[in-house]
Amino acid sequence: MCGIVGYIGLSDAQPILLSGLEKLEYRGYDSAGIAVHNGKKIDIVKSKGRLYELKKKLSSNNLKGNLGIGHTRWATHGIPSDVNSHPHTSNNCKIAVVHNGIIENYLELKKNLSQSIFSSDTDTEVIAHLINKYYVPGKIENLIDAILKVLTKINGSYALAIICEDFPDKLIGVRKDNPLVIGLGENENFIASDITAIVNYTRDVYFLDDEQIALLDSKNVTVFDKNKNVVKKDVFKVDWNVESTQKGGYDFYMLKEIFEQPKIINDFISLNLSDNNFLDKINLSNKQIKKFNRIYIVGCGTAYHAGLIGARLMERLPNVFVRAHMASEFRYSNQIIDEKTLLIAISQSGETADTLAALRIAKKNNARVLSIVNVVGSSIARESDNVIYIAAGPEIAVASTKAFSAQLMAFYVLVCNLYRSLEIISEQQFLQMQEKLRELPSLVNQILSCENEIKDKAQKYLSCKNVFYIGRSLDYFIALEGSLKLKEIAYLYSQAYAAGELKHGPIALIDDTILVIGILTQENIIEKTLSNLKECKSRSGKIFTVTSQIDNKVKNISDDVFVIPKTHEIFEPLLANIVLQLFAYYIANGLGYDIDKPRNLAKSVTVE
Ligand code: F6R
């Protein structure tokens, strides 16, 4: 949710911290701050608001020094304000800390300290005061000891970057249930909550594991466990390039990422379709899959919607109970989980706290975990038995677009292979499906080339205050996703309904102020959804239909229609969704919103 960056080296820390924070601003953007060690003491500048507010303050007050930490915040404890911004310090300003996560017992810990030393409402500040309390000035080991002692006191989740006035050449990072990577450079080293912050400077990283502590100077990085044993870490080479973290001429990352989808789908196909051993690669042989009698699919938000589609497609597997769950609800669902259970965890970031928690419940109960993840080396990927990487590159816009399409691709390739392996389809049908998958990039391109048509339709509905998205089966899941996009970036009240449910209540809301978006791709149920659209039309609702099945019946009831190309019907929802992505984008754009940084939201929700 928030973003952390830290630097130690021979260069000026401030510009490196600011460039890192720019890359991280999508993680949280209500305030930001940096602390730089000037050789004698720690200087801090922080500001409520977007990063440019901090930059404005720094333009007349540059911080000089080669060691520093920075933070971009998404408020949890205490309103966005200068004092609540990170870094937080001990009252003597010896220790400065930036923190992602939540310290659950901070109030209790605060009670045992003098109240007058606190200046903010945050949970983080208590960490700085406690480190200072336990730190016996002297050697760096004393500081490490103090930090380790604090870790035994705090409950919750954290990624921390810490500097101390006594050590102008030492940077410390520590994590639990919140990501932290260490970037390895030449005569310089980095800490970041997210690779994007440091990819301009290095591609060699260590991923810290829970309760590991990293001590960095410009030449060395040493990682310890909580008992101060040195841990040997493997260097991981990041293959994201710098351009993939830039806007590349688009007004917003979201639009760039929408337009990246043909390439990402194509990449996924090249990586996984020609591979006859896809199931072996993820350790799901025929024998293995037959062993499972339950498959749970978990994810949050957009990832959950991909999971709903995956689950519906996997329901065709014989003798297995399949269900998609919102990861945040999974633990309350009293599901039977044992060694005959397969849990599929879907997450773009690989760090979503609820999804990680569901994964851990499954592991604890001996289930097998297969994850569908974008970020290589993320916690969910590392804790899973097997991973399908969607390889979508960094997704910077808060609203997820390309990751969703890539998650669907992962399910499509998975189910095609499972259907074949379990003889649900013939070899010939399998090859036909593969052929259709190969056509998807060009079909997505066809839709993207109609950007202006979709933009014009969006313009027509800018004054709309309420939108219903309806569909049945797979189309309903796309309705959920389309509606989520509109809420997130255009702040329009919208609701997705299974079309058949409308007349059980919500149809009472339909009048001439309501736009109803119908998704009609599944041939066998199209007539039924069409009837539901007719019911809305007779109550004066405005109808926008996204369909692969155009005919006069559809035209007659629709105020607007967008026709998507026809393909295998299980792949059509992916195409319909591209239309809804652009529609939501152009509504938000027409209303003048900051699309990449929607209010109240942050990328990667690392608190439960
Ligand atoms: C919506 C969106 C969120 C995420 C959700 C899960 O546009 O981005 O709903 O899909 O927070 O995030 P990941 O996939 O990182 O687990």
Coordinates of C-alpha atoms and ligand atoms in Angstrom, one line a residue:
M1 CA 0.0 0.0 0.0
C2 CA 2.7 2.5 1.0
G3 CA 6.1 2.7 -0.7
I4 CA 9.6 2.5 0.7
V5 CA 12.9 3.3 -0.8
G6 CA 16.3 3.5 0.8
Y7 CA 19.8 4.3 -0.6
I8 CA 23.4 4.1 0.6
G9 CA 26.3 4.8 -1.8
L10 CA 28.5 7.4 -3.2
S11 CA 25.9 9.5 -5.0
D12 CA 23.5 12.1 -3.5
A13 CA 20.7 10.2 -1.9
Q14 CA 17.9 12.8 -2.5
P15 CA 17.4 12.5 -6.3
I16 CA 17.6 8.7 -6.0
L17 CA 15.0 8.6 -3.3
L18 CA 12.7 11.0 -5.2
S19 CA 13.0 9.0 -8.4
G20 CA 12.2 5.9 -6.4
L21 CA 9.2 7.6 -4.8
E22 CA 7.9 8.7 -8.2
K23 CA 7.9 5.0 -9.3
L24 CA 6.2 4.1 -6.0
E25 CA 3.6 6.8 -5.9
Y26 CA 1.0 4.4 -7.3
R27 CA 1.4 2.4 -4.0
G28 CA 0.1 5.3 -1.9
Y29 CA -0.2 9.0 -2.6
D30 CA -1.6 11.0 0.3
S31 CA 1.8 12.2 1.7
A32 CA 5.5 11.6 1.2
G33 CA 8.8 12.3 3.0
I34 CA 12.5 11.6 3.0
A35 CA 15.2 11.5 5.6
V36 CA 18.9 12.0 4.6
H37 CA 21.9 11.6 6.7
N38 CA 24.2 14.6 6.2
G39 CA 27.2 13.0 7.8
K40 CA 26.5 14.5 11.2
K41 CA 22.8 14.2 11.7
I42 CA 19.5 13.2 10.0
D43 CA 17.6 15.8 8.0
I44 CA 13.9 15.2 7.3
V45 CA 11.5 16.9 4.9
K46 CA 7.9 15.6 4.5
S47 CA 4.7 16.8 3.2
K48 CA 1.0 16.0 3.0
G49 CA -0.3 15.6 -0.6
R50 CA 1.2 14.2 -3.8
L51 CA 4.9 13.9 -4.3
Y52 CA 5.1 17.2 -6.1
E53 CA 4.3 18.9 -2.8
L54 CA 7.4 17.3 -1.2
K55 CA 9.5 18.2 -4.2
K56 CA 8.3 21.8 -3.9
K57 CA 9.5 21.9 -0.3
L58 CA 12.8 20.3 -1.2
S59 CA 13.4 22.8 -4.1
S60 CA 14.4 25.4 -1.6
N61 CA 15.9 23.0 0.9
N62 CA 17.9 20.3 -0.8
L63 CA 19.0 17.5 1.6
K64 CA 22.7 16.6 1.1
G65 CA 24.1 13.2 2.0
N66 CA 24.7 9.7 0.6
L67 CA 22.4 7.8 2.9
G68 CA 18.6 8.2 3.0
I69 CA 15.2 6.7 3.2
G70 CA 11.9 7.7 1.6
H71 CA 8.2 6.9 1.8
T72 CA 5.0 7.5 0.0
R73 CA 2.0 7.0 2.3
W74 CA -1.5 5.7 2.1
A75 CA -3.0 6.6 5.4
T76 CA -4.1 3.9 7.8
H77 CA -3.5 5.4 11.3
G78 CA -4.0 9.2 11.4
I79 CA -5.2 11.5 8.6
P80 CA -2.9 12.5 5.8
S81 CA -0.9 15.4 7.2
D82 CA 2.7 16.6 7.5
V83 CA 3.2 15.2 11.0
N84 CA 1.7 11.8 10.1
S85 CA 3.9 11.4 7.0
H86 CA 6.9 9.2 7.3
P87 CA 9.8 9.1 8.1
H88 CA 9.1 9.1 11.8
T89 CA 11.8 9.7 14.3
S90 CA 12.7 9.1 17.9
N91 CA 12.3 12.3 20.0
N92 CA 16.0 12.9 20.0
C93 CA 16.0 12.4 16.2
K94 CA 18.7 9.7 16.4
I95 CA 16.5 7.1 14.7
A96 CA 14.5 7.6 11.5
V97 CA 12.0 4.9 10.3
V98 CA 9.8 4.4 7.3
H99 CA 7.1 1.7 7.5
N100 CA 4.7 -0.2 5.4
G101 CA 2.1 -2.3 7.2
I102 CA 0.2 -2.1 10.5
I103 CA 1.5 -2.4 14.0
E104 CA -1.6 -3.9 15.7
N105 CA -0.5 -3.4 19.3
Y106 CA 0.9 0.1 19.0
L107 CA -1.6 1.6 21.4
E108 CA -0.6 -0.9 24.1
L109 CA 3.1 -0.2 23.4
K110 CA 2.5 3.5 23.4
K111 CA 1.0 3.3 26.9
N112 CA 4.4 2.2 28.3
L113 CA 6.2 5.2 26.9
S114 CA 6.0 8.8 27.8
Q115 CA 3.1 10.3 25.9
S116 CA 4.9 13.6 25.4
I117 CA 7.5 12.1 23.1
F118 CA 4.8 11.3 20.5
S119 CA 4.1 13.8 17.8
S120 CA 1.9 11.8 15.3
D121 CA -1.2 9.6 15.3
T122 CA 0.6 6.8 13.5
D123 CA 1.3 3.3 14.6
T124 CA 4.8 3.6 13.1
E125 CA 6.2 6.3 15.4
V126 CA 6.2 3.8 18.3
I127 CA 8.9 1.8 16.4
A128 CA 11.3 4.7 16.3
H129 CA 10.8 5.4 20.0
L130 CA 11.2 1.8 21.0
I131 CA 14.4 1.3 18.9
N132 CA 15.8 4.4 20.6
K133 CA 14.8 3.1 24.0
Y134 CA 16.7 -0.2 23.6
Y135 CA 19.6 1.1 21.6
V136 CA 22.9 1.5 23.6
P137 CA 25.0 3.9 21.6
G138 CA 28.1 2.4 20.3
K139 CA 28.5 -0.3 17.8
I140 CA 26.2 -1.2 14.9
E141 CA 25.5 -4.6 16.6
N142 CA 23.9 -2.6 19.4
L143 CA 21.5 -1.1 16.9
I144 CA 20.7 -4.5 15.4
D145 CA 20.1 -5.8 18.9
A146 CA 17.7 -3.0 19.6
I147 CA 15.8 -3.6 16.4
L148 CA 15.6 -7.3 17.0
K149 CA 14.3 -6.6 20.5
V150 CA 11.6 -4.3 19.1
L151 CA 10.6 -7.0 16.7
T152 CA 9.8 -9.2 19.7
K153 CA 7.4 -6.5 21.0
I154 CA 5.5 -5.5 17.9
N155 CA 2.6 -7.5 16.4
G156 CA 1.4 -7.0 12.9
S157 CA 2.9 -6.6 9.5
Y158 CA 5.9 -4.5 8.6
A159 CA 8.5 -3.6 6.0
L160 CA 10.9 -1.1 7.6
A161 CA 13.8 0.9 6.5
I162 CA 15.8 2.4 9.3
I163 CA 18.8 4.8 9.6
C164 CA 20.5 6.1 12.8
E165 CA 22.4 9.3 13.4
D166 CA 25.4 7.4 14.8
F167 CA 26.0 5.4 11.5
P168 CA 26.2 7.7 8.5
D169 CA 27.1 4.7 6.3
K170 CA 24.5 2.1 7.4
L171 CA 21.0 1.3 6.1
I172 CA 18.9 -1.3 7.7
G173 CA 15.8 -3.1 6.3
V174 CA 13.5 -5.7 7.9
R175 CA 10.2 -7.3 7.0
K176 CA 7.3 -9.4 8.2
D177 CA 4.3 -10.0 6.0
N178 CA 5.2 -7.0 3.8
P179 CA 7.5 -7.1 0.9
L180 CA 11.0 -5.7 0.9
V181 CA 13.7 -6.1 -1.7
I182 CA 17.4 -5.3 -1.4
G183 CA 19.0 -3.9 -4.6
L184 CA 22.7 -4.7 -5.2
G185 CA 24.7 -2.1 -7.0
E186 CA 28.3 -1.2 -7.4
N187 CA 29.5 0.9 -4.5
E188 CA 25.8 1.5 -3.7
N189 CA 22.9 -0.6 -2.4
F190 CA 19.2 0.0 -2.2
I191 CA 16.1 -1.0 -0.3
A192 CA 12.6 -0.9 -1.8
S193 CA 9.2 -2.2 -1.2
D194 CA 8.8 -2.8 -4.9
I195 CA 11.4 -3.5 -7.6
T196 CA 10.0 -0.7 -9.8
A197 CA 11.6 1.9 -7.4
I198 CA 15.1 0.7 -8.1
V199 CA 15.0 -1.0 -11.5
N200 CA 16.7 2.2 -13.0
Y201 CA 19.8 1.4 -10.9
T202 CA 20.1 -2.3 -10.6
R203 CA 18.5 -5.6 -11.7
D204 CA 20.2 -7.7 -9.0
V205 CA 18.1 -8.1 -5.9
Y206 CA 17.7 -10.2 -2.8
F207 CA 14.1 -10.8 -1.6
L208 CA 14.0 -10.6 2.2
D209 CA 12.0 -13.3 3.9
D210 CA 9.9 -12.7 7.0
E211 CA 11.9 -11.7 10.1
Q212 CA 15.1 -11.3 8.2
I213 CA 17.1 -8.1 8.7
A214 CA 19.4 -6.7 6.1
L215 CA 22.4 -4.4 7.0
L216 CA 23.6 -2.4 4.1
D217 CA 26.6 -0.1 3.5
S218 CA 27.8 1.0 0.1
K219 CA 29.9 -2.1 -0.5
N220 CA 28.2 -4.9 1.4
V221 CA 24.9 -6.4 2.3
T222 CA 24.6 -8.8 5.2
V223 CA 21.3 -10.6 5.9
F224 CA 20.6 -12.0 9.4
D225 CA 17.7 -14.1 10.7
K226 CA 16.0 -13.0 13.9
N227 CA 18.6 -14.9 15.9
K228 CA 21.4 -12.9 14.3
N229 CA 22.6 -15.9 12.2
V230 CA 23.9 -14.8 8.9
V231 CA 21.7 -16.0 6.1
K232 CA 23.0 -16.7 2.6
K233 CA 20.7 -15.2 0.0
D234 CA 20.5 -16.0 -3.7
V235 CA 20.8 -13.1 -6.1
F236 CA 17.7 -12.8 -8.3
K237 CA 18.0 -11.1 -11.7
V238 CA 15.0 -8.9 -12.5
D239 CA 14.1 -9.0 -16.2
W240 CA 11.8 -6.0 -16.3
N241 CA 13.2 -3.1 -18.3
V242 CA 13.1 0.5 -17.5
E243 CA 10.7 1.4 -20.3
S244 CA 8.1 -0.9 -18.9
T245 CA 7.9 1.3 -15.9
Q246 CA 7.4 4.5 -18.0
K247 CA 4.2 5.9 -19.6
G248 CA 5.7 5.7 -23.1
G249 CA 3.7 8.6 -24.5
Y250 CA 0.3 7.6 -23.1
D251 CA -1.6 10.1 -20.9
F252 CA -2.0 7.4 -18.2
Y253 CA -0.5 4.1 -17.3
M254 CA -3.9 2.6 -17.4
L255 CA -4.3 3.3 -21.1
K256 CA -0.8 2.1 -21.8
E257 CA -1.5 -1.1 -19.9
I258 CA -4.8 -1.6 -21.8
F259 CA -2.9 -1.3 -25.1
E260 CA -0.2 -3.7 -23.9
Q261 CA -2.7 -6.5 -23.8
P262 CA -2.2 -8.0 -27.2
K263 CA 1.5 -8.3 -26.6
I264 CA 1.1 -9.8 -23.1
I265 CA -1.4 -12.3 -24.4
N266 CA 0.9 -13.2 -27.2
D267 CA 3.9 -13.5 -24.8
F268 CA 1.8 -15.8 -22.6
I269 CA 0.9 -17.9 -25.6
S270 CA 4.5 -18.2 -26.8
L271 CA 5.7 -19.1 -23.3
N272 CA 3.0 -21.7 -22.6
L273 CA 1.1 -22.9 -25.6
S274 CA 3.8 -24.6 -27.6
D275 CA 4.7 -26.4 -24.4
N276 CA 3.2 -29.8 -24.5
N277 CA 4.2 -30.3 -20.9
F278 CA 2.3 -27.4 -19.4
L279 CA 0.7 -29.5 -16.8
D280 CA 4.0 -31.2 -15.9
K281 CA 5.6 -27.8 -15.6
I282 CA 3.1 -26.9 -12.9
N283 CA 3.1 -30.4 -11.5
L284 CA -0.5 -31.2 -12.3
S285 CA -0.3 -34.5 -14.1
N286 CA -3.3 -36.5 -14.8
K287 CA -2.7 -38.6 -11.7
Q288 CA -2.2 -35.5 -9.6
I289 CA -5.3 -33.8 -10.7
K290 CA -7.4 -36.9 -10.1
K291 CA -6.2 -36.9 -6.5
F292 CA -7.9 -33.7 -5.7
N293 CA -11.6 -33.7 -4.7
R294 CA -11.8 -30.0 -4.0
I295 CA -10.4 -27.0 -5.8
Y296 CA -10.7 -23.6 -4.2
I297 CA -9.7 -20.5 -6.1
V298 CA -9.0 -17.4 -4.1
G299 CA -8.2 -13.8 -5.0
C300 CA -9.3 -10.2 -4.3
G301 CA -11.0 -7.7 -6.5
T302 CA -10.1 -8.1 -10.1
A303 CA -8.1 -11.3 -9.4
Y304 CA -11.2 -12.7 -7.7
H305 CA -13.2 -12.0 -10.9
A306 CA -10.6 -13.9 -12.9
G307 CA -11.0 -16.7 -10.3
L308 CA -14.8 -16.8 -10.8
I309 CA -14.2 -17.4 -14.5
G310 CA -11.5 -20.0 -13.8
A311 CA -13.8 -21.8 -11.3
R312 CA -16.8 -21.8 -13.8
L313 CA -14.5 -23.4 -16.4
M314 CA -13.0 -25.9 -13.9
E315 CA -16.5 -27.1 -12.8
R316 CA -16.4 -29.3 -15.9
L317 CA -13.7 -31.4 -14.3
P318 CA -15.2 -34.7 -13.1
N319 CA -15.5 -35.7 -9.4
V320 CA -14.2 -32.5 -8.1
F321 CA -15.9 -29.7 -6.2
V322 CA -14.7 -26.3 -7.4
R323 CA -15.4 -22.9 -5.8
A324 CA -14.0 -19.4 -6.1
H325 CA -13.8 -17.4 -2.9
M326 CA -13.0 -13.9 -2.1
A327 CA -9.7 -14.3 -0.3
S328 CA -10.9 -11.9 2.4
E329 CA -13.8 -14.3 3.2
F330 CA -12.1 -17.6 2.8
R331 CA -11.1 -18.0 6.4
Y332 CA -14.7 -17.6 7.5
S333 CA -16.1 -20.2 5.1
N334 CA -15.5 -23.4 7.1
Q335 CA -14.3 -25.2 4.1
I336 CA -12.8 -28.7 4.3
I337 CA -9.2 -28.4 3.5
D338 CA -6.8 -31.4 3.4
E339 CA -4.2 -33.1 1.3
K340 CA -6.9 -33.7 -1.4
T341 CA -7.4 -30.0 -1.8
L342 CA -5.9 -27.8 -4.4
L343 CA -5.9 -24.1 -3.7
I344 CA -5.3 -21.7 -6.6
A345 CA -4.3 -18.3 -5.4
I346 CA -4.5 -15.5 -7.9
S347 CA -2.6 -12.2 -7.4
Q348 CA -1.0 -9.7 -9.6
S349 CA 1.3 -8.3 -6.9
G350 CA 1.7 -11.6 -5.1
E351 CA 1.6 -9.6 -1.9
T352 CA -2.1 -9.2 -1.2
A353 CA -2.5 -9.9 2.5
D354 CA -5.9 -11.6 2.4
T355 CA -4.8 -13.9 -0.5
L356 CA -1.6 -14.7 1.3
A357 CA -3.6 -15.5 4.5
A358 CA -5.8 -17.9 2.6
L359 CA -2.8 -19.5 1.1
R360 CA -1.3 -20.0 4.5
I361 CA -4.5 -21.6 5.8
A362 CA -4.4 -24.0 2.9
K363 CA -0.8 -24.9 3.5
K364 CA -1.4 -25.4 7.2
N365 CA -4.0 -27.9 6.3
N366 CA -1.7 -29.8 3.9
A367 CA -3.4 -28.6 0.7
R368 CA -1.4 -28.1 -2.5
V369 CA -1.1 -24.5 -3.6
L370 CA -0.8 -23.4 -7.2
S371 CA -0.6 -19.6 -7.7
I372 CA -1.2 -17.4 -10.7
V373 CA 1.1 -14.4 -10.1
N374 CA 2.7 -11.5 -11.9
V375 CA 5.5 -10.4 -9.7
V376 CA 8.3 -12.9 -9.7
G377 CA 9.7 -13.5 -6.2
S378 CA 6.7 -12.1 -4.4
S379 CA 5.5 -13.7 -1.2
I380 CA 2.6 -15.6 -2.7
A381 CA 4.9 -17.0 -5.5
R382 CA 7.5 -18.0 -2.9
E383 CA 5.1 -19.7 -0.6
S384 CA 3.3 -21.7 -3.3
D385 CA 4.1 -25.2 -4.4
N386 CA 3.8 -24.2 -8.0
V387 CA 3.4 -20.9 -9.9
I388 CA 2.1 -19.9 -13.2
Y389 CA 3.7 -16.5 -13.9
I390 CA 1.5 -14.4 -16.1
A391 CA 4.5 -12.3 -17.2
A392 CA 2.5 -9.1 -17.7
G393 CA 5.4 -6.8 -16.7
P394 CA 4.9 -4.1 -14.1
E395 CA 1.3 -3.0 -13.7
I396 CA 1.5 0.6 -12.4
A397 CA -2.0 1.9 -12.8
V398 CA -4.0 1.2 -9.6
A399 CA -6.9 -0.2 -11.7
S400 CA -5.8 -3.7 -12.9
T401 CA -6.3 -4.3 -16.6
K402 CA -3.6 -6.3 -18.3
A403 CA -3.1 -8.5 -15.3
F404 CA -6.7 -9.6 -15.5
S405 CA -6.4 -10.6 -19.2
A406 CA -3.2 -12.4 -18.4
Q407 CA -4.9 -14.2 -15.4
L408 CA -7.7 -15.3 -17.8
M409 CA -5.0 -16.6 -20.2
A410 CA -3.5 -18.6 -17.4
F411 CA -6.9 -20.2 -16.7
Y412 CA -7.6 -20.7 -20.4
V413 CA -4.3 -22.5 -21.0
L414 CA -4.8 -24.5 -17.8
V415 CA -8.3 -25.7 -18.5
C416 CA -7.6 -26.5 -22.1
N417 CA -4.8 -28.8 -20.9
L418 CA -6.9 -30.3 -18.1
Y419 CA -9.8 -30.9 -20.4
R420 CA -7.6 -32.7 -22.8
S421 CA -5.7 -34.6 -20.2
L422 CA -9.0 -35.8 -18.6
E423 CA -10.5 -36.5 -22.0
I424 CA -13.3 -33.9 -21.6
I425 CA -12.3 -32.8 -25.1
S426 CA -10.7 -34.6 -27.9
E427 CA -7.3 -34.0 -29.2
Q428 CA -8.8 -32.2 -32.2
Q429 CA -10.9 -30.0 -30.0
F430 CA -7.9 -29.2 -28.0
L431 CA -6.0 -28.1 -31.1
Q432 CA -8.9 -26.0 -32.2
M433 CA -9.0 -24.3 -28.9
Q434 CA -5.3 -23.6 -29.1
E435 CA -5.8 -22.1 -32.5
K436 CA -8.5 -19.8 -31.1
L437 CA -6.2 -18.8 -28.3
R438 CA -3.5 -17.9 -30.8
E439 CA -6.0 -15.6 -32.6
L440 CA -6.7 -13.6 -29.4
P441 CA -4.0 -11.0 -29.7
S442 CA -5.2 -9.9 -33.1
L443 CA -8.8 -9.9 -31.9
V444 CA -7.9 -7.7 -28.9
N445 CA -6.1 -5.5 -31.4
Q446 CA -9.2 -5.2 -33.5
I447 CA -11.1 -3.9 -30.4
L448 CA -8.3 -1.5 -29.5
S449 CA -8.4 -0.1 -33.0
C450 CA -12.0 1.0 -32.2
E451 CA -10.8 3.1 -29.3
N452 CA -12.5 6.2 -30.7
E453 CA -15.8 4.5 -31.1
I454 CA -15.8 3.4 -27.5
K455 CA -14.6 6.8 -26.4
D456 CA -17.6 8.4 -28.3
K457 CA -20.0 6.0 -26.5
A458 CA -18.4 6.9 -23.2
Q459 CA -18.8 10.6 -23.9
K460 CA -22.6 10.1 -24.4
Y461 CA -22.9 8.7 -20.9
L462 CA -20.7 11.1 -18.9
S463 CA -23.7 12.6 -17.1
C464 CA -24.9 9.2 -16.0
K465 CA -25.0 8.7 -12.2
N466 CA -25.9 5.0 -11.9
V467 CA -24.9 2.1 -14.1
F468 CA -26.0 -1.5 -14.0
Y469 CA -23.8 -4.2 -15.6
I470 CA -25.7 -7.4 -16.4
G471 CA -24.8 -10.8 -17.8
R472 CA -25.2 -14.5 -17.1
S473 CA -22.5 -17.0 -16.2
L474 CA -19.1 -16.0 -17.6
D475 CA -20.7 -12.7 -18.8
Y476 CA -21.8 -12.0 -15.3
F477 CA -18.3 -12.3 -14.0
I478 CA -17.2 -9.8 -16.7
A479 CA -20.1 -7.6 -15.6
L480 CA -18.6 -7.6 -12.1
E481 CA -15.2 -6.6 -13.4
G482 CA -16.5 -3.9 -15.7
S483 CA -18.5 -2.4 -12.8
L484 CA -15.5 -2.5 -10.5
K485 CA -13.4 -0.6 -13.0
L486 CA -16.1 2.1 -13.3
K487 CA -16.4 2.5 -9.6
E488 CA -12.6 2.7 -9.1
I489 CA -11.6 5.3 -11.6
A490 CA -14.8 7.2 -12.5
Y491 CA -16.4 7.1 -9.0
L492 CA -19.7 6.3 -10.5
Y493 CA -22.1 4.2 -8.6
S494 CA -22.4 1.0 -10.5
Q495 CA -23.7 -2.5 -9.7
A496 CA -23.2 -5.8 -11.5
Y497 CA -26.1 -8.2 -11.4
A498 CA -26.6 -11.7 -12.7
A499 CA -29.1 -10.8 -15.3
G500 CA -31.6 -13.3 -14.0
E501 CA -31.6 -11.7 -10.6
L502 CA -32.8 -8.3 -11.8
K503 CA -36.5 -9.0 -11.5
H504 CA -36.0 -10.3 -7.9
G505 CA -35.6 -6.8 -6.7
P506 CA -33.1 -4.4 -8.4
I507 CA -35.3 -3.8 -11.4
A508 CA -37.2 -1.5 -9.2
L509 CA -34.3 1.0 -9.6
I510 CA -34.5 1.1 -13.4
D511 CA -35.7 4.4 -14.9
D512 CA -34.5 6.8 -17.6
T513 CA -31.5 8.0 -15.5
I514 CA -30.0 4.5 -15.5
L515 CA -27.5 3.0 -18.0
V516 CA -27.7 -0.7 -18.3
I517 CA -24.7 -2.4 -19.9
G518 CA -25.5 -5.9 -21.1
I519 CA -22.8 -8.4 -21.8
L520 CA -23.9 -11.0 -24.3
T521 CA -21.3 -13.5 -25.4
Q522 CA -22.5 -16.9 -24.3
E523 CA -24.6 -18.3 -27.2
N524 CA -26.9 -20.6 -25.2
I525 CA -28.0 -17.9 -22.8
I526 CA -28.0 -14.8 -25.0
E527 CA -31.8 -14.9 -25.5
K528 CA -32.4 -14.9 -21.8
T529 CA -30.1 -11.9 -21.1
L530 CA -31.7 -10.2 -24.1
S531 CA -35.1 -10.6 -22.4
N532 CA -33.7 -9.0 -19.2
L533 CA -32.4 -6.1 -21.3
K534 CA -35.8 -5.7 -22.8
E535 CA -37.3 -5.5 -19.3
C536 CA -34.9 -2.7 -18.6
K537 CA -35.7 -1.0 -21.8
S538 CA -39.4 -1.0 -21.1
R539 CA -38.7 0.8 -17.9
S540 CA -36.9 3.5 -19.8
G541 CA -33.4 2.4 -19.0
K542 CA -30.6 3.3 -21.5
I543 CA -29.1 0.1 -23.0
F544 CA -25.5 -0.4 -24.1
T545 CA -24.9 -3.9 -25.3
V546 CA -21.5 -5.5 -25.7
T547 CA -21.9 -8.6 -27.8
S548 CA -20.5 -11.1 -30.2
Q549 CA -23.9 -11.9 -31.6
I550 CA -25.3 -9.0 -33.4
D551 CA -28.8 -9.2 -35.0
N552 CA -31.9 -7.1 -35.3
K553 CA -33.2 -8.1 -31.9
V554 CA -30.1 -6.8 -30.2
K555 CA -30.1 -3.7 -32.3
N556 CA -33.7 -2.9 -31.6
I557 CA -33.4 -2.9 -27.9
S558 CA -30.0 -1.2 -27.6
D559 CA -29.3 2.5 -27.6
D560 CA -25.7 1.6 -28.3
V561 CA -24.0 -1.6 -29.3
F562 CA -20.4 -2.6 -29.5
V563 CA -19.7 -5.8 -31.5
I564 CA -16.8 -7.9 -30.4
P565 CA -15.2 -10.5 -32.7
K566 CA -16.5 -14.0 -32.5
T567 CA -14.2 -16.7 -31.2
H568 CA -14.5 -19.8 -29.0
E569 CA -17.2 -18.7 -26.5
I570 CA -15.2 -19.2 -23.4
F571 CA -12.6 -16.7 -24.7
E572 CA -15.2 -14.0 -25.6
P573 CA -15.5 -12.6 -22.1
L574 CA -11.9 -11.6 -22.3
L575 CA -12.7 -9.6 -25.4
A576 CA -15.9 -8.0 -23.9
N577 CA -13.8 -6.9 -20.9
I578 CA -11.4 -4.9 -23.1
V579 CA -14.4 -2.8 -24.3
L580 CA -15.5 -2.3 -20.7
Q581 CA -11.9 -1.3 -19.7
L582 CA -11.8 1.4 -22.4
F583 CA -15.4 2.5 -21.6
A584 CA -14.5 3.0 -17.9
Y585 CA -11.3 4.7 -18.9
Y586 CA -13.0 7.2 -21.2
I587 CA -15.8 8.0 -18.7
A588 CA -13.1 8.7 -16.0
N589 CA -11.1 10.7 -18.6
G590 CA -14.1 12.7 -19.7
L591 CA -14.9 13.5 -16.1
G592 CA -11.3 14.8 -15.6
Y593 CA -10.1 12.3 -13.0
D594 CA -6.5 11.3 -12.2
I595 CA -7.0 7.8 -13.6
D596 CA -3.8 6.2 -12.3
K597 CA -4.3 7.3 -8.8
P598 CA -7.9 7.0 -7.9
R599 CA -9.0 8.4 -4.6
N600 CA -8.8 6.2 -1.5
L601 CA -7.1 3.4 -3.3
A602 CA -3.6 2.1 -3.5
K603 CA -1.9 -0.6 -5.5
S604 CA -1.2 -3.9 -3.6
V605 CA -3.2 -4.2 -0.5
T606 CA -0.7 -5.6 2.0
V607 CA -3.0 -5.2 5.1
E608 CA -5.9 -7.4 5.9
Ligands
F6R1 C1 -8.9 -3.5 -9.2 C2 -7.7 -3.9 -8.5 C3 -7.9 -4.7 -7.2 C4 -6.9 -5.9 -7.2 C5 -6.9 -6.6 -5.9 C6 -6.0 -7.8 -5.8 O1 -8.6 -2.9 -10.4 O2 -6.6 -3.7 -8.9 O3 -9.1 -5.1 -7.1 O4 -7.2 -6.8 -8.2 O5 -6.5 -5.7 -4.9 O6 -4.7 -7.4 -6.1 P1 -3.6 -8.5 -6.4 O7 -4.0 -9.1 -7.8 O8 -2.3 -7.8 -6.4 O9 -3.7 -9.6 -5.4

